[in-house]
PDB file of C-alpha atoms and ligand atoms in Angstrom:
ATOM      1  CA  MET K   1       0.000   0.000   0.000  1.00 84.00           C
ATOM      2  CA  PRO K   2       1.453   3.437  -0.917  1.00 85.00           C
ATOM      3  CA  THR K   3       2.510   5.531   2.057  1.00 96.00           C
ATOM      4  CA  THR K   4       1.880   9.262   2.293  1.00 98.00           C
ATOM      5  CA  LEU K   5       4.217  11.266   4.505  1.00 98.00           C
ATOM      6  CA  PHE K   6       2.466  14.310   5.961  1.00 98.00           C
ATOM      7  CA  VAL K   7       4.928  16.976   7.066  1.00 98.00           C
ATOM      8  CA  ASN K   8       2.780  19.050   9.399  1.00 98.00           C
ATOM      9  CA  ALA K   9       4.195  22.557   9.896  1.00 98.00           C
ATOM     10  CA  CYS K  10       0.823  23.985  10.970  1.00 98.00           C
ATOM     11  CA  MET K  11       2.099  25.566  14.152  1.00 98.00           C
ATOM     12  CA  ARG K  12      -1.333  26.621  15.466  1.00 98.00           C
ATOM     13  CA  GLY K  13      -2.459  23.014  15.722  1.00 96.00           C
ATOM     14  CA  ALA K  14      -6.220  22.501  15.945  1.00 95.00           C
ATOM     15  CA  GLN K  15      -6.860  26.206  15.214  1.00 97.00           C
ATOM     16  CA  SER K  16      -4.975  26.061  11.931  1.00 98.00           C
ATOM     17  CA  ARG K  17      -6.972  26.520   8.735  1.00 98.00           C
ATOM     18  CA  THR K  18      -4.073  25.096   6.767  1.00 98.00           C
ATOM     19  CA  LEU K  19      -4.318  21.934   8.853  1.00 98.00           C
ATOM     20  CA  GLU K  20      -8.053  21.755   8.143  1.00 98.00           C
ATOM     21  CA  LEU K  21      -7.290  21.730   4.402  1.00 98.00           C
ATOM     22  CA  CYS K  22      -4.539  19.151   4.863  1.00 98.00           C
ATOM     23  CA  ARG K  23      -6.883  16.814   6.737  1.00 98.00           C
ATOM     24  CA  GLU K  24      -9.403  17.096   3.896  1.00 97.00           C
ATOM     25  CA  TYR K  25      -6.738  16.255   1.330  1.00 98.00           C
ATOM     26  CA  LEU K  26      -5.426  13.358   3.412  1.00 98.00           C
ATOM     27  CA  ALA K  27      -8.874  11.859   4.061  1.00 96.00           C
ATOM     28  CA  ALA K  28      -8.659  10.208   0.619  1.00 92.00           C
ATOM     29  CA  LYS K  29      -5.338   8.509   1.460  1.00 95.00           C
ATOM     30  CA  GLN K  30      -4.968   5.055   2.983  1.00 93.00           C
ATOM     31  CA  ASP K  31      -1.653   4.928   4.779  1.00 96.00           C
ATOM     32  CA  VAL K  32      -0.641   8.313   6.197  1.00 98.00           C
ATOM     33  CA  VAL K  33       2.366   8.831   8.452  1.00 98.00           C
ATOM     34  CA  GLU K  34       2.519  12.262  10.094  1.00 98.00           C
ATOM     35  CA  VAL K  35       5.513  14.239  11.282  1.00 98.00           C
ATOM     36  CA  ASP K  36       4.188  16.964  13.588  1.00 98.00           C
ATOM     37  CA  LEU K  37       6.855  19.665  13.583  1.00 98.00           C
ATOM     38  CA  SER K  38       5.419  21.659  16.480  1.00 97.00           C
ATOM     39  CA  ALA K  39       5.550  18.545  18.684  1.00 97.00           C
ATOM     40  CA  LEU K  40       8.964  17.434  17.379  1.00 98.00           C
ATOM     41  CA  ARG K  41      10.742  20.722  18.193  1.00 97.00           C
ATOM     42  CA  LEU K  42      13.741  20.011  15.996  1.00 98.00           C
ATOM     43  CA  VAL K  43      16.870  22.061  16.603  1.00 98.00           C
ATOM     44  CA  PRO K  44      18.646  23.719  13.643  1.00 98.00           C
ATOM     45  CA  PHE K  45      22.086  22.314  12.839  1.00 98.00           C
ATOM     46  CA  ASP K  46      25.034  24.286  14.145  1.00 98.00           C
ATOM     47  CA  GLY K  47      28.589  23.649  12.980  1.00 98.00           C
ATOM     48  CA  ALA K  48      29.325  20.971  15.577  1.00 98.00           C
ATOM     49  CA  ALA K  49      26.106  19.029  14.882  1.00 98.00           C
ATOM     50  CA  ALA K  50      26.611  19.191  11.109  1.00 98.00           C
ATOM     51  CA  GLY K  51      30.224  18.036  11.567  1.00 98.00           C
ATOM     52  CA  HIS K  52      29.141  15.151  13.804  1.00 98.00           C
ATOM     53  CA  ARG K  53      26.548  14.042  11.251  1.00 98.00           C
ATOM     54  CA  TYR K  54      29.125  14.208   8.477  1.00 97.00           C
ATOM     55  CA  ASP K  55      31.487  12.007  10.503  1.00 98.00           C
ATOM     56  CA  LEU K  56      28.687   9.445  10.938  1.00 98.00           C
ATOM     57  CA  GLN K  57      28.048   9.524   7.162  1.00 96.00           C
ATOM     58  CA  LYS K  58      31.730   8.963   6.389  1.00 96.00           C
ATOM     59  CA  ALA K  59      31.832   6.067   8.860  1.00 97.00           C
ATOM     60  CA  GLY K  60      28.728   4.496   7.274  1.00 96.00           C
ATOM     61  CA  ARG K  61      26.852   4.659  10.580  1.00 98.00           C
ATOM     62  CA  TRP K  62      23.472   4.808   8.829  1.00 98.00           C
ATOM     63  CA  ASP K  63      21.730   3.215  11.816  1.00 98.00           C
ATOM     64  CA  ASP K  64      22.235   6.414  13.881  1.00 98.00           C
ATOM     65  CA  PRO K  65      18.882   8.077  14.754  1.00 98.00           C
ATOM     66  CA  VAL K  66      20.104  11.359  13.224  1.00 98.00           C
ATOM     67  CA  PHE K  67      19.263   9.787   9.841  1.00 98.00           C
ATOM     68  CA  ASP K  68      15.761   8.539  10.728  1.00 98.00           C
ATOM     69  CA  LEU K  69      13.790  11.512   9.339  1.00 98.00           C
ATOM     70  CA  ALA K  70      15.757  11.464   6.081  1.00 98.00           C
ATOM     71  CA  LYS K  71      15.131   7.719   5.622  1.00 98.00           C
ATOM     72  CA  GLN K  72      11.430   8.195   6.331  1.00 98.00           C
ATOM     73  CA  PHE K  73      11.212  11.043   3.798  1.00 98.00           C
ATOM     74  CA  SER K  74      13.181   9.176   1.139  1.00 98.00           C
ATOM     75  CA  SER K  75      11.053   6.022   1.305  1.00 98.00           C
ATOM     76  CA  ALA K  76       7.565   7.628   1.250  1.00 98.00           C
ATOM     77  CA  ASP K  77       5.460   7.232  -1.904  1.00 98.00           C
ATOM     78  CA  GLU K  78       3.973  10.713  -1.664  1.00 98.00           C
ATOM     79  CA  ILE K  79       4.892  13.840   0.304  1.00 98.00           C
ATOM     80  CA  VAL K  80       2.331  16.313   1.625  1.00 98.00           C
ATOM     81  CA  VAL K  81       3.588  19.514   3.260  1.00 99.00           C
ATOM     82  CA  GLY K  82       1.156  21.652   5.237  1.00 98.00           C
ATOM     83  CA  ALA K  83       2.507  25.068   6.220  1.00 98.00           C
ATOM     84  CA  PRO K  84       0.859  28.457   6.791  1.00 98.00           C
ATOM     85  CA  TYR K  85       2.215  31.460   4.888  1.00 98.00           C
ATOM     86  CA  TRP K  86       4.470  33.146   7.409  1.00 98.00           C
ATOM     87  CA  ASP K  87       6.702  36.113   6.571  1.00 98.00           C
ATOM     88  CA  LEU K  88       6.432  35.440   2.825  1.00 98.00           C
ATOM     89  CA  SER K  89       7.366  31.779   3.226  1.00 98.00           C
ATOM     90  CA  PHE K  90       6.683  29.292   6.035  1.00 98.00           C
ATOM     91  CA  PRO K  91       7.464  28.666   9.732  1.00 98.00           C
ATOM     92  CA  ALA K  92      11.155  28.169  10.551  1.00 98.00           C
ATOM     93  CA  ALA K  93      10.363  24.676  11.871  1.00 98.00           C
ATOM     94  CA  LEU K  94       9.926  23.536   8.255  1.00 98.00           C
ATOM     95  CA  LYS K  95      13.350  24.839   7.228  1.00 98.00           C
ATOM     96  CA  THR K  96      14.865  23.054  10.221  1.00 98.00           C
ATOM     97  CA  TYR K  97      13.094  19.842   9.150  1.00 98.00           C
ATOM     98  CA  ILE K  98      14.589  20.192   5.654  1.00 98.00           C
ATOM     99  CA  GLU K  99      18.042  20.456   7.264  1.00 98.00           C
ATOM    100  CA  HIS K 100      17.342  17.133   8.956  1.00 98.00           C
ATOM    101  CA  VAL K 101      16.144  15.314   5.818  1.00 98.00           C
ATOM    102  CA  SER K 102      18.695  16.717   3.401  1.00 98.00           C
ATOM    103  CA  VAL K 103      21.332  14.000   3.715  1.00 98.00           C
ATOM    104  CA  CYS K 104      23.719  12.890   0.979  1.00 96.00           C
ATOM    105  CA  ASP K 105      23.178   9.221   0.056  1.00 97.00           C
ATOM    106  CA  ILE K 106      19.667   9.163   1.587  1.00 98.00           C
ATOM    107  CA  THR K 107      17.585  11.866  -0.127  1.00 98.00           C
ATOM    108  CA  PHE K 108      20.111  12.749  -2.860  1.00 98.00           C
ATOM    109  CA  HIS K 109      23.570  11.693  -3.985  1.00 97.00           C
ATOM    110  CA  TYR K 110      26.306  12.685  -6.397  1.00 96.00           C
ATOM    111  CA  THR K 111      26.794  10.873  -9.679  1.00 95.00           C
ATOM    112  CA  GLU K 112      30.260   9.826 -10.872  1.00 95.00           C
ATOM    113  CA  GLN K 113      30.220  13.020 -12.949  1.00 96.00           C
ATOM    114  CA  GLY K 114      29.760  15.049  -9.733  1.00 94.00           C
ATOM    115  CA  GLN K 115      26.151  16.028 -10.419  1.00 93.00           C
ATOM    116  CA  ALA K 116      23.654  16.081  -7.545  1.00 92.00           C
ATOM    117  CA  GLU K 117      20.795  13.650  -8.201  1.00 97.00           C
ATOM    118  CA  GLY K 118      17.671  13.042  -6.140  1.00 98.00           C
ATOM    119  CA  ILE K 119      17.014   9.529  -4.884  1.00 98.00           C
ATOM    120  CA  CYS K 120      13.650   9.871  -3.108  1.00 98.00           C
ATOM    121  CA  LYS K 121      10.872   7.461  -4.022  1.00 98.00           C
ATOM    122  CA  ALA K 122       7.975   9.953  -4.045  1.00 98.00           C
ATOM    123  CA  GLN K 123       6.584  11.068  -7.394  1.00 97.00           C
ATOM    124  CA  THR K 124       4.645  14.063  -6.026  1.00 98.00           C
ATOM    125  CA  LEU K 125       5.006  16.721  -3.356  1.00 98.00           C
ATOM    126  CA  THR K 126       1.746  18.508  -2.558  1.00 98.00           C
ATOM    127  CA  TYR K 127       2.161  21.829  -0.738  1.00 98.00           C
ATOM    128  CA  ILE K 128      -0.884  23.121   1.138  1.00 98.00           C
ATOM    129  CA  THR K 129      -0.964  26.586   2.683  1.00 98.00           C
ATOM    130  CA  SER K 130      -3.247  29.381   3.803  1.00 98.00           C
ATOM    131  CA  CYS K 131      -2.474  33.088   3.855  1.00 98.00           C
ATOM    132  CA  GLY K 132      -3.652  36.234   5.554  1.00 98.00           C
ATOM    133  CA  GLY K 133      -3.253  38.092   2.265  1.00 98.00           C
ATOM    134  CA  PHE K 134      -2.273  36.850  -1.202  1.00 98.00           C
ATOM    135  CA  VAL K 135       0.861  35.010  -2.322  1.00 97.00           C
ATOM    136  CA  GLU K 136       1.056  36.251  -5.896  1.00 94.00           C
ATOM    137  CA  GLY K 137       4.572  37.467  -6.704  1.00 96.00           C
ATOM    138  CA  ALA K 138       5.949  36.311  -3.341  1.00 98.00           C
ATOM    139  CA  ASN K 139       5.345  32.554  -3.153  1.00 98.00           C
ATOM    140  CA  PHE K 140       8.813  31.982  -1.761  1.00 98.00           C
ATOM    141  CA  GLY K 141       7.960  29.068   0.553  1.00 98.00           C
ATOM    142  CA  TYR K 142       6.471  26.988  -2.234  1.00 98.00           C
ATOM    143  CA  GLU K 143       9.216  27.986  -4.667  1.00 98.00           C
ATOM    144  CA  TYR K 144      11.828  26.865  -2.162  1.00 98.00           C
ATOM    145  CA  MET K 145      10.039  23.544  -1.685  1.00 98.00           C
ATOM    146  CA  CYS K 146       9.950  23.112  -5.494  1.00 98.00           C
ATOM    147  CA  GLY K 147      13.746  23.495  -5.451  1.00 98.00           C
ATOM    148  CA  ILE K 148      14.027  20.902  -2.682  1.00 98.00           C
ATOM    149  CA  ALA K 149      11.705  18.503  -4.567  1.00 98.00           C
ATOM    150  CA  SER K 150      13.874  18.874  -7.656  1.00 98.00           C
ATOM    151  CA  MET K 151      17.054  18.258  -5.647  1.00 98.00           C
ATOM    152  CA  PHE K 152      15.502  15.156  -4.055  1.00 98.00           C
ATOM    153  CA  GLY K 153      14.270  13.743  -7.386  1.00 98.00           C
ATOM    154  CA  ILE K 154      10.534  14.305  -6.866  1.00 98.00           C
ATOM    155  CA  PRO K 155       9.255  15.158 -10.366  1.00 98.00           C
ATOM    156  CA  GLU K 156       5.876  16.743  -9.631  1.00 98.00           C
ATOM    157  CA  THR K 157       4.902  19.511  -7.208  1.00 98.00           C
ATOM    158  CA  ARG K 158       1.345  20.740  -6.635  1.00 98.00           C
ATOM    159  CA  PHE K 159       0.125  23.850  -4.811  1.00 98.00           C
ATOM    160  CA  VAL K 160      -3.066  24.496  -2.851  1.00 98.00           C
ATOM    161  CA  ALA K 161      -3.756  27.788  -1.050  1.00 98.00           C
ATOM    162  CA  ALA K 162      -6.638  29.438   0.713  1.00 98.00           C
ATOM    163  CA  GLU K 163      -5.828  33.141   0.341  1.00 98.00           C
ATOM    164  CA  GLY K 164      -6.976  36.407   1.835  1.00 98.00           C
ATOM    165  CA  LEU K 165      -8.162  34.798   5.065  1.00 98.00           C
ATOM    166  CA  ASP K 166      -7.226  37.774   7.265  1.00 98.00           C
ATOM    167  CA  VAL K 167      -8.484  40.472   4.903  1.00 98.00           C
ATOM    168  CA  VAL K 168     -11.223  42.515   6.583  1.00 98.00           C
ATOM    169  CA  GLY K 169     -14.599  41.798   5.003  1.00 97.00           C
ATOM    170  CA  MET K 170     -13.375  38.723   3.126  1.00 98.00           C
ATOM    171  CA  ASN K 171     -15.747  35.765   2.978  1.00 98.00           C
ATOM    172  CA  VAL K 172     -13.382  33.264   4.584  1.00 98.00           C
ATOM    173  CA  GLU K 173     -15.590  30.250   3.892  1.00 98.00           C
ATOM    174  CA  ASP K 174     -15.687  31.125   0.174  1.00 98.00           C
ATOM    175  CA  GLN K 175     -11.888  31.329   0.139  1.00 98.00           C
ATOM    176  CA  MET K 176     -11.601  27.988   1.954  1.00 98.00           C
ATOM    177  CA  ASN K 177     -14.068  26.453  -0.522  1.00 98.00           C
ATOM    178  CA  LYS K 178     -11.926  27.570  -3.473  1.00 98.00           C
ATOM    179  CA  ALA K 179      -9.011  25.651  -1.944  1.00 98.00           C
ATOM    180  CA  ARG K 180     -11.290  22.688  -1.230  1.00 98.00           C
ATOM    181  CA  SER K 181     -12.283  22.517  -4.903  1.00 98.00           C
ATOM    182  CA  ILE K 182      -8.585  22.293  -5.886  1.00 98.00           C
ATOM    183  CA  ILE K 183      -8.152  19.532  -3.317  1.00 98.00           C
ATOM    184  CA  ALA K 184     -11.140  17.666  -4.753  1.00 97.00           C
ATOM    185  CA  LYS K 185      -9.584  17.869  -8.251  1.00 97.00           C
ATOM    186  CA  LEU K 186      -6.234  16.615  -6.976  1.00 96.00           C
ATOM    187  CA  ASN K 187      -8.021  13.715  -5.323  1.00 94.00           C
ATOM    188  CA  GLY K 188      -9.820  12.967  -8.620  1.00 89.00           C
ATOM    189  CA  ARG K 189     -13.293  13.890  -7.404  1.00 74.00           C
TER     190      ARG K 189
HETATM  191  C1  FMN Y   1       4.037  34.699  12.362  1.00 66.51           C
HETATM  192  C2  FMN Y   1       3.045  34.975  11.265  1.00 66.51           C
HETATM  193  C3  FMN Y   1       3.493  35.501  10.064  1.00 66.51           C
HETATM  194  C4  FMN Y   1       2.581  35.775   9.033  1.00 66.51           C
HETATM  195  N1  FMN Y   1       3.050  36.295   7.854  1.00 66.51           N
HETATM  196  C5  FMN Y   1       2.188  36.565   6.847  1.00 66.51           C
HETATM  197  C6  FMN Y   1       2.647  37.109   5.604  1.00 66.51           C
HETATM  198  O1  FMN Y   1       3.821  37.360   5.388  1.00 66.51           O
HETATM  199  N2  FMN Y   1       1.726  37.361   4.647  1.00 66.51           N
HETATM  200  C7  FMN Y   1       0.390  37.086   4.812  1.00 66.51           C
HETATM  201  O2  FMN Y   1      -0.397  37.299   3.879  1.00 66.51           O
HETATM  202  N3  FMN Y   1      -0.069  36.554   5.967  1.00 66.51           N
HETATM  203  C8  FMN Y   1       0.790  36.291   6.983  1.00 66.51           C
HETATM  204  N4  FMN Y   1       0.330  35.757   8.162  1.00 66.51           N
HETATM  205  C9  FMN Y   1      -1.092  35.376   8.278  1.00 66.51           C
HETATM  206  C10 FMN Y   1      -1.272  33.885   7.994  1.00 66.51           C
HETATM  207  O3  FMN Y   1      -0.719  33.528   6.742  1.00 66.51           O
HETATM  208  C11 FMN Y   1      -2.745  33.465   7.985  1.00 66.51           C
HETATM  209  O4  FMN Y   1      -3.408  33.873   9.160  1.00 66.51           O
HETATM  210  C12 FMN Y   1      -2.863  31.961   7.783  1.00 66.51           C
HETATM  211  O5  FMN Y   1      -4.171  31.619   7.402  1.00 66.51           O
HETATM  212  C13 FMN Y   1      -2.486  31.203   9.053  1.00 66.51           C
HETATM  213  O6  FMN Y   1      -2.635  29.845   8.820  1.00 66.51           O
HETATM  214  P1  FMN Y   1      -3.196  28.863   9.941  1.00 66.51           P
HETATM  215  O7  FMN Y   1      -4.648  29.213  10.202  1.00 66.51           O
HETATM  216  O8  FMN Y   1      -3.026  27.527   9.311  1.00 66.51           O
HETATM  217  O9  FMN Y   1      -2.336  29.046  11.152  1.00 66.51           O
HETATM  218  C14 FMN Y   1       1.204  35.489   9.211  1.00 66.51           C
HETATM  219  C15 FMN Y   1       0.759  34.959  10.429  1.00 66.51           C
HETATM  220  C16 FMN Y   1       1.661  34.715  11.448  1.00 66.51           C
HETATM  221  C17 FMN Y   1       1.169  34.144  12.761  1.00 66.51           C
END
């Protein structure tokens, strides 16, 4: 059965409208594994931690828990990222997660010609967000994740957003419904 990895960067938990959309998208999936970034509280890599991880890589110590998130990401059949639009991109917890999964010889590797090549199994990365305003011209979080998908060898990225949710006078339910209709199309309904 295909596994879907849900990377949950919806920092407001049950109050999050992004999370509401993610749950609707995921309801059509069978085998969903969730990584809850607000619960996980990952720490960004500093020089010493990055150096230690590199030493483990060189020594072939792939059983070390520092590689667990990367292995989980690399072996999933589909990736779903849920992240609110914060400061023109996404919460820092998602960037920290990417630091943890971006590991040479797990999510990507170098060919004999020295080219980086993605080695993840997933064929799609679906990015779901919601925004106080509108992302047009400043969709930096999604664009960054498209770069990461390309680096990791994931050929297709898809974008869902509910926009304008904090605009005074906006019909929030209408905006959420527009995103729901995109979700329904992605799920083939
Ligand atoms: C820390 C923070 C930063 C935000 N930055 C932006 C922003 O740059 N642009 C914008 O349109 N909305 C911004 N917002 C509003 C959120 O994008 C909006 O409320 C979104 O729907 C929150 O998603 P959630 O309900 O899933 O938490 C920000 C909200 C917070 C809390």
